[in-house]
Structure formats: structure tokens, C-alpha cells
Amino acid sequence: MKTNQRHCHVLGGINYISNTQPSDNTFDNLRRLIFEVAEDMPSWGEHYPVRWIYLEKALERQREKGDTVIKLDDIKEIAQNSSVPITSSDEVILFLQYQHEIGNLIFFNDQSLKDCVIIQPNWLIDAFKCIVCADEFRLFSKKPRYNTLLNIKENGVITLNVLKEMFREKGVAYLGYLEYVLGVMEKYDIMFKDKLTRDTLFVQV
């Protein structure tokens, strides 16, 4: 049994199973490996309501449709219309916090951030890259915008108007959540606003 080096999301090892020479030991080993991997998962052994499973599946359908960010009120509505409804707002919040902990989505129960739920975590990473990665600054690489690029790369200083332009290049879906993304970055001290102007931002680049 060798460790799979090709896929970082493949857990455990490789089990070779023959359909011409079946062996009980092979299936026993595979069964044992599955249990070993499952027991190491963060959610192993936890009990939660069946209605959470239905809401989780409903959010998965939203992902399949291409949704990336959903308003909290919309998730509450989805929960209420689920096959096994969740009518309590507090329980929806609890569900989202649990899903956040196991990495299925991103949800912050902060007053300024709780209105949005990111059901595609990679979306937030792409939004961060728009701000902190030099590759995203090609828009400003030619004169007369070269000074803007230089100020970002050397000093980590960027204005709100420049950010809006960069997010507009990424698409309307990003521009509409610019303030949310900035709020998350402030939460983790990746960025902070100038206390005097509030239009100038300082970013770790």
C-alpha cells in the first residue's frame, strides 16, 4: 500500500482490488482504512438534526447552479422551504457556524458580516487575490497608472476607487461584495483603513 502523492485531497492509501481474483482480505483492509480515515475527520461522531442534512443538500444545489454568495435572509427562506423545515433563525445560525467550522462555507456571526454567507470558499480567496497579489495589478502597469501600481507594491497603499476598478474588472459579482471582502480583511488584520480619510487602505502585500 503506497501513499497517493498525486492528489492532496485523497486520504489514506491506494487499495488495489481485482474483479477477477476477489479476496476477502482486500475488502477487509479497505473497510478498515475507511473507518480509520473517517474517525480522523473533524465531524466524526457528532450528532446533529436530520433537518440540517436537508439544508446542506439544498445549499449544494445552489452551488451546482453557480451561486457563490447568498444573503442570510435567503438561506433562512431556503431553510423554511426545505423538505424538513428549519423555522428558527437561531438554529440556522447554529447550522451555518457548524458548516463554517468544517470548511463547507464561510460565515461570520459578526454584526457587520453576518448578512452574507459564502457557499463557495474559493470565491473569497479569489477576491483576496484581487487585492494582495501583484498579478492582479496588470490594469495599472502602464503609464499614467504606473505610480498607482508602485504605491501598491512598495507601500501597500491603495484607494477605494482603485479597488472598485479592480473588482469591476473581476466582474459584477465581486464588485457587489467589495465592502464585505474589506470587512473580512479588516477582521483578520490583512488590511486597515486610514482613520482620517477612510478612502485610503493599507494592505499587506
Coordinates of C-alpha atoms in Angstrom, one line a residue:
M1 CA 0.0 0.0 0.0
K2 CA 1.6 3.3 -1.1
T3 CA 0.6 6.8 -0.2
N4 CA -1.0 8.6 -3.1
Q5 CA 1.2 11.5 -4.0
R6 CA -0.8 12.8 -6.9
H7 CA -3.9 14.1 -5.2
C8 CA -3.6 16.1 -2.0
H9 CA -7.3 15.5 -1.3
V10 CA -7.0 11.8 -1.4
L11 CA -6.8 10.4 2.2
G12 CA -5.2 7.2 3.2
G13 CA -3.6 4.9 0.7
I14 CA -4.3 3.1 -2.5
N15 CA -6.1 -0.2 -2.4
Y16 CA -5.9 -2.4 -5.5
I17 CA -9.0 -4.5 -6.0
S18 CA -9.2 -7.2 -8.6
N19 CA -12.5 -8.1 -10.2
T20 CA -11.1 -11.4 -11.5
Q21 CA -9.5 -12.6 -8.3
P22 CA -11.5 -11.2 -5.4
S23 CA -10.1 -11.5 -1.9
D24 CA -11.9 -11.1 1.4
N25 CA -8.8 -9.6 2.9
T26 CA -8.7 -6.8 0.3
F27 CA -12.2 -5.7 1.2
D28 CA -11.5 -6.1 4.9
N29 CA -8.4 -3.8 4.5
L30 CA -10.4 -1.3 2.5
R31 CA -13.2 -1.3 5.1
R32 CA -10.7 -0.8 7.9
L33 CA -9.0 2.1 6.1
I34 CA -12.3 3.8 5.5
F35 CA -13.1 3.7 9.2
E36 CA -9.6 4.9 10.2
V37 CA -9.9 7.9 7.9
A38 CA -13.5 8.7 8.9
E39 CA -12.5 8.7 12.6
D40 CA -9.9 11.4 11.9
M41 CA -12.5 13.7 10.3
P42 CA -13.5 16.7 12.4
S43 CA -17.2 15.9 12.3
W44 CA -16.8 12.1 13.1
G45 CA -19.2 11.0 15.9
E46 CA -21.1 14.3 16.1
H47 CA -24.8 14.2 16.2
Y48 CA -26.9 16.9 14.5
P49 CA -30.5 17.2 13.4
V50 CA -31.7 15.4 10.2
R51 CA -33.1 18.7 9.0
W52 CA -29.6 20.0 8.8
I53 CA -28.8 17.4 6.2
Y54 CA -31.7 18.6 4.0
L55 CA -30.5 22.2 4.3
E56 CA -26.9 21.1 3.5
K57 CA -28.2 19.4 0.3
A58 CA -30.2 22.5 -0.6
L59 CA -27.1 24.6 -0.4
E60 CA -25.3 22.1 -2.5
R61 CA -27.9 22.5 -5.2
Q62 CA -27.3 26.3 -5.1
R63 CA -23.6 25.6 -5.6
E64 CA -24.4 23.5 -8.6
K65 CA -26.4 26.4 -10.0
G66 CA -23.2 28.5 -9.8
D67 CA -24.1 30.6 -6.7
T68 CA -21.2 31.7 -4.6
V69 CA -22.6 34.2 -2.1
I70 CA -26.1 34.0 -0.6
K71 CA -27.7 36.5 1.7
L72 CA -28.5 35.2 5.2
D73 CA -32.2 36.1 4.8
D74 CA -32.3 33.9 1.6
I75 CA -30.7 31.0 3.4
K76 CA -33.4 31.3 6.1
E77 CA -36.0 31.2 3.4
I78 CA -34.4 28.1 1.9
A79 CA -34.4 26.5 5.3
Q80 CA -38.1 27.3 5.9
N81 CA -39.0 25.8 2.5
S82 CA -36.8 22.7 2.9
S83 CA -38.4 19.2 2.9
V84 CA -37.8 19.2 6.7
P85 CA -38.1 22.9 7.5
I86 CA -36.0 24.9 9.9
T87 CA -38.1 27.7 11.3
S88 CA -35.8 29.0 14.0
S89 CA -33.4 31.8 12.9
D90 CA -31.1 30.8 15.8
E91 CA -30.9 27.2 14.5
V92 CA -30.0 28.4 11.0
I93 CA -27.2 30.5 12.6
L94 CA -26.0 27.4 14.5
F95 CA -26.1 25.3 11.3
L96 CA -24.0 27.9 9.5
Q97 CA -21.5 28.1 12.3
Y98 CA -21.1 24.4 12.2
Q99 CA -20.7 24.4 8.4
H100 CA -18.1 27.1 8.7
E101 CA -16.1 25.1 11.3
I102 CA -15.9 22.0 9.0
G103 CA -15.0 24.2 6.0
N104 CA -18.1 23.8 3.8
L105 CA -18.8 27.5 3.7
I106 CA -17.7 30.8 5.2
F107 CA -19.9 32.6 7.7
F108 CA -19.1 35.2 10.3
N109 CA -21.6 35.8 13.0
D110 CA -20.4 39.4 13.4
Q111 CA -22.9 42.2 13.2
S112 CA -21.2 43.7 10.1
L113 CA -20.5 40.5 8.3
K114 CA -23.4 38.1 9.1
D115 CA -25.6 39.2 6.2
C116 CA -23.6 37.3 3.7
V117 CA -22.7 33.6 3.5
I118 CA -20.1 32.4 1.1
I119 CA -21.1 28.9 0.0
Q120 CA -18.0 28.6 -2.4
P121 CA -15.0 29.3 -0.1
N122 CA -12.7 29.7 -3.1
W123 CA -14.6 32.8 -4.1
L124 CA -13.2 34.7 -1.1
I125 CA -9.7 33.5 -1.9
D126 CA -10.1 34.9 -5.5
A127 CA -11.4 38.1 -4.1
F128 CA -8.4 38.4 -1.7
K129 CA -6.0 37.7 -4.7
C130 CA -7.6 40.7 -6.5
I131 CA -6.2 42.9 -3.7
V132 CA -3.0 41.3 -2.4
C133 CA -1.5 39.6 -5.5
A134 CA 0.7 41.6 -7.8
D135 CA -0.6 39.6 -10.8
E136 CA -3.9 41.3 -10.4
F137 CA -2.4 44.7 -10.9
R138 CA -1.8 44.5 -14.7
L139 CA -4.6 47.0 -15.1
F140 CA -2.2 49.6 -13.7
S141 CA 1.1 48.5 -15.2
K142 CA 1.2 51.2 -17.9
K143 CA 1.5 55.0 -17.6
P144 CA 0.0 57.1 -16.3
R145 CA -1.1 54.5 -13.7
Y146 CA 2.4 53.2 -13.0
N147 CA 2.6 55.3 -9.8
T148 CA -0.6 53.6 -8.6
L149 CA 1.0 50.2 -9.1
L150 CA 4.2 51.3 -7.4
N151 CA 2.4 52.6 -4.4
I152 CA 0.5 49.4 -4.0
K153 CA 3.5 47.1 -4.5
E154 CA 6.0 49.1 -2.4
N155 CA 3.9 50.7 0.3
G156 CA 0.7 48.6 0.4
V157 CA -1.3 51.8 -0.1
I158 CA -4.4 51.6 -2.3
T159 CA -7.5 53.8 -2.6
L160 CA -11.1 52.6 -2.5
N161 CA -11.7 53.9 -6.0
V162 CA -8.8 51.8 -7.4
L163 CA -10.2 48.8 -5.6
K164 CA -13.6 49.3 -7.1
E165 CA -12.0 49.5 -10.6
M166 CA -10.1 46.3 -9.9
F167 CA -13.2 44.5 -8.7
R168 CA -15.1 45.8 -11.6
E169 CA -12.6 44.1 -13.8
K170 CA -13.2 40.8 -12.0
G171 CA -16.9 41.1 -12.6
V172 CA -20.1 42.5 -11.1
A173 CA -20.4 39.6 -8.7
Y174 CA -17.2 40.7 -7.0
L175 CA -17.9 44.5 -7.1
G176 CA -21.2 44.0 -5.3
Y177 CA -19.5 42.4 -2.3
L178 CA -16.4 44.7 -2.1
E179 CA -17.4 46.1 1.3
Y180 CA -17.9 42.6 2.7
V181 CA -14.5 41.4 1.4
L182 CA -12.8 44.5 3.0
G183 CA -14.7 43.8 6.3
V184 CA -13.3 40.2 6.3
M185 CA -9.8 41.5 5.6
E186 CA -10.1 44.0 8.4
K187 CA -11.3 41.3 10.7
Y188 CA -8.0 39.3 10.1
D189 CA -5.8 42.4 10.1
I190 CA -4.9 41.9 6.4
M191 CA -6.0 45.4 5.7
F192 CA -7.0 48.5 7.6
K193 CA -8.5 51.9 6.6
D194 CA -7.0 55.3 7.1
K195 CA -8.8 56.7 10.1
L196 CA -8.8 60.2 8.6
T197 CA -9.9 59.7 5.0
R198 CA -11.5 56.1 5.2
D199 CA -10.8 56.1 1.4
T200 CA -7.2 55.0 1.7
L201 CA -6.4 51.4 2.6
F202 CA -3.2 49.8 3.8
V203 CA -2.8 46.2 2.7
Q204 CA -0.2 43.5 3.5
V205 CA 1.2 42.8 0.0

